[in-house]
Short mmCIF file of C-alpha atoms in Angstrom, two decimals:
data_model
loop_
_atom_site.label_atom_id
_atom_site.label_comp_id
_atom_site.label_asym_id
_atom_site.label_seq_id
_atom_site.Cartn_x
_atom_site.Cartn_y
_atom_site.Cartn_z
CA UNK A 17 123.99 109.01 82.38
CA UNK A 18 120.54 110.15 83.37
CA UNK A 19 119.84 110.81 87.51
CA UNK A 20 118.33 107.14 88.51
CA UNK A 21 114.11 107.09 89.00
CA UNK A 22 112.73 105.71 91.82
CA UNK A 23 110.52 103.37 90.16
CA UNK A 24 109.55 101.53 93.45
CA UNK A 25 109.48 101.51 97.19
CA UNK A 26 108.30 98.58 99.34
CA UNK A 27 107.40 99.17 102.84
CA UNK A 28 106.90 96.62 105.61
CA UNK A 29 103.29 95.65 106.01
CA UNK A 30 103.47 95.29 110.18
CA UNK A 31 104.01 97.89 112.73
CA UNK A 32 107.38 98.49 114.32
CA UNK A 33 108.22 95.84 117.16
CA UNK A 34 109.74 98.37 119.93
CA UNK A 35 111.11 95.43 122.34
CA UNK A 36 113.43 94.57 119.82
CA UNK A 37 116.78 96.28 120.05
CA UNK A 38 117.29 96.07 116.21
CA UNK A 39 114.17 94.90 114.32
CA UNK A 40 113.23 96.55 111.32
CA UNK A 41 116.47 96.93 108.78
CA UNK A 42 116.78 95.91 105.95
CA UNK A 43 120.36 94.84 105.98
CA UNK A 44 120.48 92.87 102.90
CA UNK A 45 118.65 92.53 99.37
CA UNK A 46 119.27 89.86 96.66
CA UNK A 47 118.24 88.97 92.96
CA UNK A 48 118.23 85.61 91.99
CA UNK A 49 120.90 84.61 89.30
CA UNK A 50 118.11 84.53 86.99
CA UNK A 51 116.36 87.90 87.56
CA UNK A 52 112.87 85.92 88.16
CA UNK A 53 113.11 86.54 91.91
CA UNK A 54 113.83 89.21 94.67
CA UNK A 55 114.51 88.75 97.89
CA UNK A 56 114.04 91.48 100.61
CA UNK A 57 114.51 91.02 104.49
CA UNK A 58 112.29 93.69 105.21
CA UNK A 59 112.78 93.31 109.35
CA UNK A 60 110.60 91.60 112.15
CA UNK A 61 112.16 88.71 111.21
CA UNK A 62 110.64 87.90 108.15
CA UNK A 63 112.06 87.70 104.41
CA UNK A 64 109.95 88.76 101.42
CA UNK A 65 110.16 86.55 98.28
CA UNK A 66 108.89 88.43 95.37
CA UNK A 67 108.53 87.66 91.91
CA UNK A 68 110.57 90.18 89.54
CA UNK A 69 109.33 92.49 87.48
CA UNK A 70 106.67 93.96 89.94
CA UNK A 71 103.57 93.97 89.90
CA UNK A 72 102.13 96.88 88.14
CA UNK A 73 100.35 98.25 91.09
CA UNK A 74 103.50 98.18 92.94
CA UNK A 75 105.24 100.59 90.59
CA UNK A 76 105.45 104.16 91.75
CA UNK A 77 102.69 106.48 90.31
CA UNK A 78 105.33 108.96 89.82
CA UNK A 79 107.62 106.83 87.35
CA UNK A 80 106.76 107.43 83.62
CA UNK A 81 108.76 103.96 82.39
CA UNK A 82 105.51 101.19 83.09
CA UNK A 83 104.92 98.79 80.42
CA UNK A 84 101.11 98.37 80.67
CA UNK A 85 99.97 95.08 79.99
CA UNK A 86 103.32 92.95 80.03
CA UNK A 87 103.65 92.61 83.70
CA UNK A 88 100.48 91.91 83.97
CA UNK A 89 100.05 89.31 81.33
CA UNK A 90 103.28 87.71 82.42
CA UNK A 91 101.92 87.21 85.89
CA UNK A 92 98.61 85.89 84.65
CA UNK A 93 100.60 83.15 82.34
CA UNK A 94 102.81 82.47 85.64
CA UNK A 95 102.62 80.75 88.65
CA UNK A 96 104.93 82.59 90.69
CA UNK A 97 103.53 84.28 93.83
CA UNK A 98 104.89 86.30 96.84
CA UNK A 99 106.17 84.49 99.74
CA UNK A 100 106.66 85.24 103.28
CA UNK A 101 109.10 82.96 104.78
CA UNK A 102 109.21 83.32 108.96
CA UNK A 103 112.68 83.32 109.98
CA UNK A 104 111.95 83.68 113.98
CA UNK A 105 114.88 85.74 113.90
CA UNK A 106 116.54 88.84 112.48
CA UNK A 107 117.67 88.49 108.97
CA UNK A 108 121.12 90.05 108.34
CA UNK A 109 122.33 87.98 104.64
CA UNK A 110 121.02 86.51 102.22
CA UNK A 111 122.12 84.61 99.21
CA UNK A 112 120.45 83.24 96.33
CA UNK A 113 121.81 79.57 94.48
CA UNK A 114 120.26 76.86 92.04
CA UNK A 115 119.62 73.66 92.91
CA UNK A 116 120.43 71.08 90.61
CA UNK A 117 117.57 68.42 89.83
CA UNK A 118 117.51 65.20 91.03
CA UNK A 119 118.20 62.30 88.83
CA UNK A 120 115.67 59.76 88.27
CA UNK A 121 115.13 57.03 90.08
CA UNK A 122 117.66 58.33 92.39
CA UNK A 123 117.86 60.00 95.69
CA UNK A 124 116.00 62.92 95.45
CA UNK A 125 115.90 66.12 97.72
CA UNK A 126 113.27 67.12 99.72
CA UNK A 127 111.56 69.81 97.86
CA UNK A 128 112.65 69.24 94.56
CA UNK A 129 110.84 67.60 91.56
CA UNK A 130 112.74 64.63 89.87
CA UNK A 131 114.27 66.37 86.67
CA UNK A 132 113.79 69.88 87.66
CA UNK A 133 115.68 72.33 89.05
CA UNK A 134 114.90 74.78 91.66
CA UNK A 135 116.09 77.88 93.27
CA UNK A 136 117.12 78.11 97.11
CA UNK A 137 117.57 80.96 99.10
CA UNK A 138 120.11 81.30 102.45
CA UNK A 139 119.14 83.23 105.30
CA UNK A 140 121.47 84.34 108.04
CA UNK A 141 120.42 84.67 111.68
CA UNK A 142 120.63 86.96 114.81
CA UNK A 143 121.63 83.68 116.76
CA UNK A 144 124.49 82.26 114.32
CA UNK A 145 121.97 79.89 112.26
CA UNK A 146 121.62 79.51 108.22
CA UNK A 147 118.25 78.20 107.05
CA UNK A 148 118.07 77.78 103.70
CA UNK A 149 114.71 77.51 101.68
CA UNK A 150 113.14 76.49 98.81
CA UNK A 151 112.16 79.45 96.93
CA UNK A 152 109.13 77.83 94.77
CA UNK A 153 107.06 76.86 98.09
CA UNK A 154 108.78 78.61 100.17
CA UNK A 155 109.52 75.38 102.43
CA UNK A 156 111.97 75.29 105.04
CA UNK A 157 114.46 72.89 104.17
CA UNK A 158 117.42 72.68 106.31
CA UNK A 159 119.13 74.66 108.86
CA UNK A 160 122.90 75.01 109.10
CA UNK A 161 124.70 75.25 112.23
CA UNK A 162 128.23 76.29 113.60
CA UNK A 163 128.24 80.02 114.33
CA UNK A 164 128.41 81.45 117.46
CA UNK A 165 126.80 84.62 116.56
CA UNK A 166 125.49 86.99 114.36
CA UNK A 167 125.33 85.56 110.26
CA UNK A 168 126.03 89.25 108.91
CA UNK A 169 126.87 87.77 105.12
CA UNK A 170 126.37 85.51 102.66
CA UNK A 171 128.25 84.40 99.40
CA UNK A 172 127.43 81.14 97.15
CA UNK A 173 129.91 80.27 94.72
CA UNK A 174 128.72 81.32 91.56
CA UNK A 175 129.22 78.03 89.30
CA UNK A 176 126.61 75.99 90.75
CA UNK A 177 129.36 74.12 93.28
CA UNK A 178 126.37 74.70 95.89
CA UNK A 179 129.65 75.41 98.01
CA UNK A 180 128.44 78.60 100.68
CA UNK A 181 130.80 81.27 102.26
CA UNK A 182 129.10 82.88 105.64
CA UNK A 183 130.42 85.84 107.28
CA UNK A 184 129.77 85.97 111.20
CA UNK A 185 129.88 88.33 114.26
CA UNK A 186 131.96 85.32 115.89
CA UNK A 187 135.06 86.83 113.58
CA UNK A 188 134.97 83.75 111.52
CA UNK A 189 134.11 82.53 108.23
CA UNK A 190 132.47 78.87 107.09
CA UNK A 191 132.40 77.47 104.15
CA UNK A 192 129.98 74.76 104.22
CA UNK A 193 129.12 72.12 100.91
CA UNK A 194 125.24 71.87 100.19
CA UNK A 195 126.24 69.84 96.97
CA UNK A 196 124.99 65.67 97.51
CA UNK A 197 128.93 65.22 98.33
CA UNK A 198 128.79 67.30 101.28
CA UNK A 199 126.04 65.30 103.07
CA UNK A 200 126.82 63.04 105.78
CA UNK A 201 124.28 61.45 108.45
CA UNK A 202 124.97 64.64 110.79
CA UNK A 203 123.70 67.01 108.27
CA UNK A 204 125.62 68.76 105.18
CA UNK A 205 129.43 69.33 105.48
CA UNK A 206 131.16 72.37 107.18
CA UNK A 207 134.31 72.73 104.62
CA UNK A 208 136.44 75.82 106.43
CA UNK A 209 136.68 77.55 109.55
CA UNK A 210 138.60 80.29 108.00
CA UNK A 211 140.21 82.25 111.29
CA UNK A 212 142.22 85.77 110.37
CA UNK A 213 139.94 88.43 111.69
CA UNK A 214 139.91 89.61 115.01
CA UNK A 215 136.38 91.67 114.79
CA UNK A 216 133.10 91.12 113.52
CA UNK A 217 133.10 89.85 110.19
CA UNK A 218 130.77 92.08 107.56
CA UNK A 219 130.86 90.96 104.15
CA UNK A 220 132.13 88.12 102.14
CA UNK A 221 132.55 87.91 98.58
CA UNK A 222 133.43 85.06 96.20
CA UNK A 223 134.81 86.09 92.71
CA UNK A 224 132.98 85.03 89.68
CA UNK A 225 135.92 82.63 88.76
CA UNK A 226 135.48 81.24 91.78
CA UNK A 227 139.13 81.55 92.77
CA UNK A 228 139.01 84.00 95.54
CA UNK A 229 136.96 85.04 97.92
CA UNK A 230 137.29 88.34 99.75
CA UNK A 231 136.01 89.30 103.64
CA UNK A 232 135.49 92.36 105.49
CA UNK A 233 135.17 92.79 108.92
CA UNK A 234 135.44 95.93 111.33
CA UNK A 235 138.96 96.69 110.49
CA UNK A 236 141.28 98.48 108.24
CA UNK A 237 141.95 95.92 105.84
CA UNK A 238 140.16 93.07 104.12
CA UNK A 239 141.43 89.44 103.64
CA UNK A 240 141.86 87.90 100.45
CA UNK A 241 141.64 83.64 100.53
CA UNK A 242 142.12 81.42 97.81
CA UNK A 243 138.91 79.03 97.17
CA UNK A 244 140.90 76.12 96.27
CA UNK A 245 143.47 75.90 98.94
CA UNK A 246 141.17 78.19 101.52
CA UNK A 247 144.76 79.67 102.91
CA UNK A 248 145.12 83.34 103.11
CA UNK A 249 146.39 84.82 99.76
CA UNK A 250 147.15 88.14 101.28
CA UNK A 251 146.13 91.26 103.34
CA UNK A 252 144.64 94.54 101.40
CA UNK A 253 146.01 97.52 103.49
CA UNK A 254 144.77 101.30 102.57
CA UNK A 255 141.61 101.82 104.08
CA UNK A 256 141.72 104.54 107.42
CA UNK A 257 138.52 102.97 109.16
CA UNK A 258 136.38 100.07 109.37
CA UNK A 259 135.87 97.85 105.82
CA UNK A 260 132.38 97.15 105.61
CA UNK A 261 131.43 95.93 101.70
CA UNK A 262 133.33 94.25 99.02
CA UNK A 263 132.94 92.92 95.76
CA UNK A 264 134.50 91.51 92.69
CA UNK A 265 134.08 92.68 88.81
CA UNK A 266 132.31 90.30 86.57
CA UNK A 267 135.65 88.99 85.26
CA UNK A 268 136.85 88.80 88.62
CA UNK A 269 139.95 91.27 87.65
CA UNK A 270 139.14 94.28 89.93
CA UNK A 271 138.29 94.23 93.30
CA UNK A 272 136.50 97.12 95.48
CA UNK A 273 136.14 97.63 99.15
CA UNK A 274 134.07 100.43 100.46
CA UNK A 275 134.95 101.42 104.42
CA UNK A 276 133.54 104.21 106.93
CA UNK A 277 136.42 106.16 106.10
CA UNK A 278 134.15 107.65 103.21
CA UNK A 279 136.68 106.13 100.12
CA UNK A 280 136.31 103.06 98.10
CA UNK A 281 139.41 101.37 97.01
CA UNK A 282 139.57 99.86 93.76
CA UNK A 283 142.32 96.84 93.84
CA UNK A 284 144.25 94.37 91.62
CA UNK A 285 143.20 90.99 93.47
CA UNK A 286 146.37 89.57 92.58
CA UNK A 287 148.65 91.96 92.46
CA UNK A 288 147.04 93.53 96.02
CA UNK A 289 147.92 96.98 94.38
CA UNK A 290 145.58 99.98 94.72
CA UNK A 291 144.28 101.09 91.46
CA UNK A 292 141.93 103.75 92.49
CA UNK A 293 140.47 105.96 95.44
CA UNK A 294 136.79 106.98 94.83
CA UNK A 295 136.06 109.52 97.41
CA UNK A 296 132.85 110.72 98.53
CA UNK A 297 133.05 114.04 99.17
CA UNK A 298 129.68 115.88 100.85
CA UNK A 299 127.35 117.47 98.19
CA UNK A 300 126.40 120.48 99.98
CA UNK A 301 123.99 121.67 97.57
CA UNK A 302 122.33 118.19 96.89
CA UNK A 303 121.79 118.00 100.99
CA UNK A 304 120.87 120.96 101.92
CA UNK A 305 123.21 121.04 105.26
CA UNK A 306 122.91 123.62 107.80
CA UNK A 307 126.41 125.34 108.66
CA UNK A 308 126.77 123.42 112.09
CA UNK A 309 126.58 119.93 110.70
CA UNK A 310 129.78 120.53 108.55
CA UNK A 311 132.07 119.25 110.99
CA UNK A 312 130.46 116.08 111.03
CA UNK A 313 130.83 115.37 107.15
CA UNK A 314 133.34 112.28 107.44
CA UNK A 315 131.06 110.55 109.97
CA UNK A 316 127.95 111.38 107.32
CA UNK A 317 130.25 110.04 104.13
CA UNK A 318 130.82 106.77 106.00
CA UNK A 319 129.77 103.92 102.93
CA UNK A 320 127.68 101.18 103.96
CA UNK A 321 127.69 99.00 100.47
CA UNK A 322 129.26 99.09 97.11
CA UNK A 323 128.58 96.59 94.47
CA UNK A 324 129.68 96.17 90.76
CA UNK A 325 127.45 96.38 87.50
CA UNK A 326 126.42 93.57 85.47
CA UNK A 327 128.28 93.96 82.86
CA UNK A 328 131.35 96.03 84.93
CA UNK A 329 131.24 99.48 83.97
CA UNK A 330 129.75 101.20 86.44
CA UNK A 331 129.98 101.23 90.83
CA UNK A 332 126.97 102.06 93.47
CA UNK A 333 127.55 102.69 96.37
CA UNK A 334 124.95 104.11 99.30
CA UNK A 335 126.37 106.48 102.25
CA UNK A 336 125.09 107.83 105.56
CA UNK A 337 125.15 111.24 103.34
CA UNK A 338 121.33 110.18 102.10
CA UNK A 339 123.00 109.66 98.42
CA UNK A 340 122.66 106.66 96.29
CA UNK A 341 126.05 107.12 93.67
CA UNK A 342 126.65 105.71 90.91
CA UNK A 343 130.63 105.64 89.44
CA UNK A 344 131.22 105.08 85.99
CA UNK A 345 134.38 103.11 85.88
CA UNK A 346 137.12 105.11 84.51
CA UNK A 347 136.14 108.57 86.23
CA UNK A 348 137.39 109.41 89.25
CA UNK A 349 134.03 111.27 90.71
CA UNK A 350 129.98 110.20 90.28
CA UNK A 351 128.74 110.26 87.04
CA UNK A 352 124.60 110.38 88.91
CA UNK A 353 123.21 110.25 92.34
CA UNK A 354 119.68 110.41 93.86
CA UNK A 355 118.83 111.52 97.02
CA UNK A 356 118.28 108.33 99.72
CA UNK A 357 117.46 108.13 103.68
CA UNK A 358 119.21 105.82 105.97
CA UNK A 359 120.91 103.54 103.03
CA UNK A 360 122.08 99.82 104.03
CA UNK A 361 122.45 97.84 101.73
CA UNK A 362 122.83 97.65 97.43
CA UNK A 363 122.09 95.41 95.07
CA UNK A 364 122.09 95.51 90.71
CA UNK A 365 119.49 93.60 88.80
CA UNK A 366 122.04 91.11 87.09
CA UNK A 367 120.45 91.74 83.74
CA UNK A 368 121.30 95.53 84.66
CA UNK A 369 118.77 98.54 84.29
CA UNK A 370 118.06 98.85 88.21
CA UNK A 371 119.14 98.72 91.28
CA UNK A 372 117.89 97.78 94.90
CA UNK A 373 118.15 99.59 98.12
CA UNK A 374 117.53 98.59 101.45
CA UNK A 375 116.82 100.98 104.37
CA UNK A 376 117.05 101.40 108.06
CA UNK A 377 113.57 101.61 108.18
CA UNK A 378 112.74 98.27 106.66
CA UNK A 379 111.86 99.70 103.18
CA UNK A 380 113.35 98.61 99.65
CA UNK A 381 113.79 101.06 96.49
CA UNK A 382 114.05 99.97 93.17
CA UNK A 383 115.87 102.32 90.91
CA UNK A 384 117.01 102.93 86.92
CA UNK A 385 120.20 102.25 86.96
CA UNK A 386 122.42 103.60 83.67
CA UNK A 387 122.19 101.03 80.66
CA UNK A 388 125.08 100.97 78.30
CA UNK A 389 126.61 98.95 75.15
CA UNK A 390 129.75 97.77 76.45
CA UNK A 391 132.33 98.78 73.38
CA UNK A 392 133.97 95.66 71.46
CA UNK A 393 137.21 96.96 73.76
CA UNK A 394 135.83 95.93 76.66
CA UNK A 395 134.30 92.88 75.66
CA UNK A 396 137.69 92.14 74.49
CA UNK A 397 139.11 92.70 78.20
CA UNK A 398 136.45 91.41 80.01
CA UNK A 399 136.31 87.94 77.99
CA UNK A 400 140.19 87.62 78.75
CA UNK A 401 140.41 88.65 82.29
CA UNK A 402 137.95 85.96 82.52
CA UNK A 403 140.64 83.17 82.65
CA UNK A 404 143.92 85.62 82.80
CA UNK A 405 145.77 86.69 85.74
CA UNK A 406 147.04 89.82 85.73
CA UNK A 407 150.74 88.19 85.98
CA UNK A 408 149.35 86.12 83.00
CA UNK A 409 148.86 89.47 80.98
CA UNK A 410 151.87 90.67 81.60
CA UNK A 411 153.66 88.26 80.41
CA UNK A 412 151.94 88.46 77.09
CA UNK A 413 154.02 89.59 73.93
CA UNK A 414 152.17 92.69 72.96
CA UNK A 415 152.53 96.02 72.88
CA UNK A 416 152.58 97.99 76.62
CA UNK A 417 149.54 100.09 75.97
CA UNK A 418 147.30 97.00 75.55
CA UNK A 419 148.78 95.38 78.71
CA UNK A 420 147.61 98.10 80.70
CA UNK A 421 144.43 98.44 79.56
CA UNK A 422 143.75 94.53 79.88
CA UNK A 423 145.00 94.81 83.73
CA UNK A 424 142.16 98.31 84.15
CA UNK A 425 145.50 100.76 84.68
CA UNK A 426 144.57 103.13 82.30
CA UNK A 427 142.10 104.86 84.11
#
């Protein structure tokens, strides 16, 4: 695959706030399911809601790949605009979800049209809250409450339940129902406390099938819960540092947990076995080191974010070693990089063809991201592992060979 382009890079329109202690980050980036919308907590406490594709005047005069005239004609015909939603906090997760219309002549929600659906967007908070917004007008409308610190993640199951995982600082998860079920008189419903980590709590991941949902938190292993019965399916154990980022394949078959121990792990979810180790090794050449900063390479490998492709071929992940990567997924090292300063945060464009980046500074990059024709073999796999277990496979009468590939152990 070719290098990936910058095609874009945002920067926050207000000067640095130096009496905050953390302030300008941009810990966390999100598409909407639908690709119309992108989401970008660009510091100072504020979220950016922008309309995808970009404006043409927001592309980078560098980039040869514009399309003149269909950005801008699709704006015209639209009514979408940018939106600045005040948070009056530090933003640390976000998490896009539709909302499902309102029937008529029936209770209807606050921001929504009778018959028409809208988009809302999650925000977690330096002092434990949610908010969640409507993404059309950019109204506030709710706040959720129960954490005692620091929302670091978000994860909304990704079948329209409206059900919500958050990932907290407190070292607990919630799961919390924003469906018309889970409203009561005190507000909507907190589902779970799920208790199991004893640090902060980084990232939380629910699998497409909505079976499983995976958490991360400033230890050696990550949890692995069942979404039905919200027990504890089991512990993943391999990493040598912190995990800090997890996520699930499309067909929720593989999982992947990236940790400051410079290796991502790919995993059978419910098998718990290690498939692969994807190390990132230092690309001297690429970074230009000086001599004396060689003894720090496993602090300046340490992965902050790793996040499947659309169609689940291909890994990014973004390190403290200024390198965006991207993995194809049957080779063992990067098939591209492209240089990158003070990485957080990941995100693919869930049509595919780019990816996001969020910085310490508070800026977001938009890169090409490899596009590729999945082969009928893969299809195959991935419309199977869709509602197979591995255990399922296995116990399938055909030939060895095909087992293996279905269950990703032919790499």
């Amino acid at each position: 695959p070719e290098e990936p382009v910058l095609l874009a890079e945002l920067k926050p329109g207000r000067p640095q706030r130096y009496d905050w202690k953390s302030s300008c980050e941009t810990w966390s980036v999100a598409f909407s399911p639908d690709g119309a919308w992108f989401a970008w907590s660009q510091g100072h406490c504020v979220v950016k809601l922008i309309p995808w594709p970009l404006e043409e005047a927001e592309l980078c005069k560098t980039s040869e790949r514009k399309s003149r005239g269909s950005k801008a004609e699709a704006r015209s015909r639209g009514v979408a605009k940018e939106k600045t939603l005040e948070c009056g906090q530090i933003v640390w997760g976000l998490a896009f979800s539709a909302w499902p219309p309102a029937a008529e002549g029936g209770e209807t929600d606050p921001a929504c049209a009778v018959g028409l659906p809208c988009l809302i967007l999650a925000t977690g908070l330096n002092d434990g809250q949610i908010k969640v917004w409507e993404v059309q007008t950019g109204h506030l409308l709710f706040s959720l409450l129960g954490h005692q610190d620091v929302v670091r993640d978000l994860s909304f199951a990704p079948n329209g339940s409206l059900i919500l995982v958050s990932a907290s600082r407190d070292k607990t998860l919630r799961v919390w129902d924003l469906s018309r079920d889970g409203r009561s008189m005190r507000g909507w419903r907190q589902v779970q406390v799920l208790l199991g980590h004893v640090q902060w709590v980084y990232c939380c991941s629910i699998s497409p099938d909505c079976s499983m949902l995976c958490s991360a938190a400033g230890e050696k292993s990550a949890l692995l819960w069942s979404m039905r019965s919200y027990t504890l399916i089991r512990r993943l154990e391999g990493h040598q540092s912190s995990v800090v980022s997890c996520d699930f394949s499309p067909d929720s078959a593989l999982l992947v947990t990236a940790s400051y121990d410079a290796c991502v792990i790919m995993w059978d979810p419910y098998t718990g076995e290690q498939l692969r180790t994807l190390r990132h090794v230092p690309l001297h050449s690429a970074l230009d080191y000086s001599s004396e900063v060689h003894s720090s390479e496993v602090h300046t490998s340490s992965l902050r974010s790793v996040c499947f492709s659309p169609e689940g071929l291909y890994l990014a992940t973004v390190a403290d070693d200024r390198l965006l990567r991207i993995w194809a997924l049957e080779l063992r090292s990067p098939v591209a990089f492209a240089p990158m300063t003070n990485g957080l945060c990941c995100m693919y464009f869930p049509h595919g063809g780019f990816i996001a980046t969020g910085t310490r500074d508070g800026h977001v990059q938009f890169w090409t991201a490899p596009r590729v024709l999945s082969s009928l073999k893969h299809l195959c796999r991935k419309a199977l592992r869709t509602f197979l277990t591995t255990y399922q496979v296995l116990a399938l009468p055909i030939p060895r060979k095909l087992k293996e590939f279905l269950t990703y152990r032919t790499f």
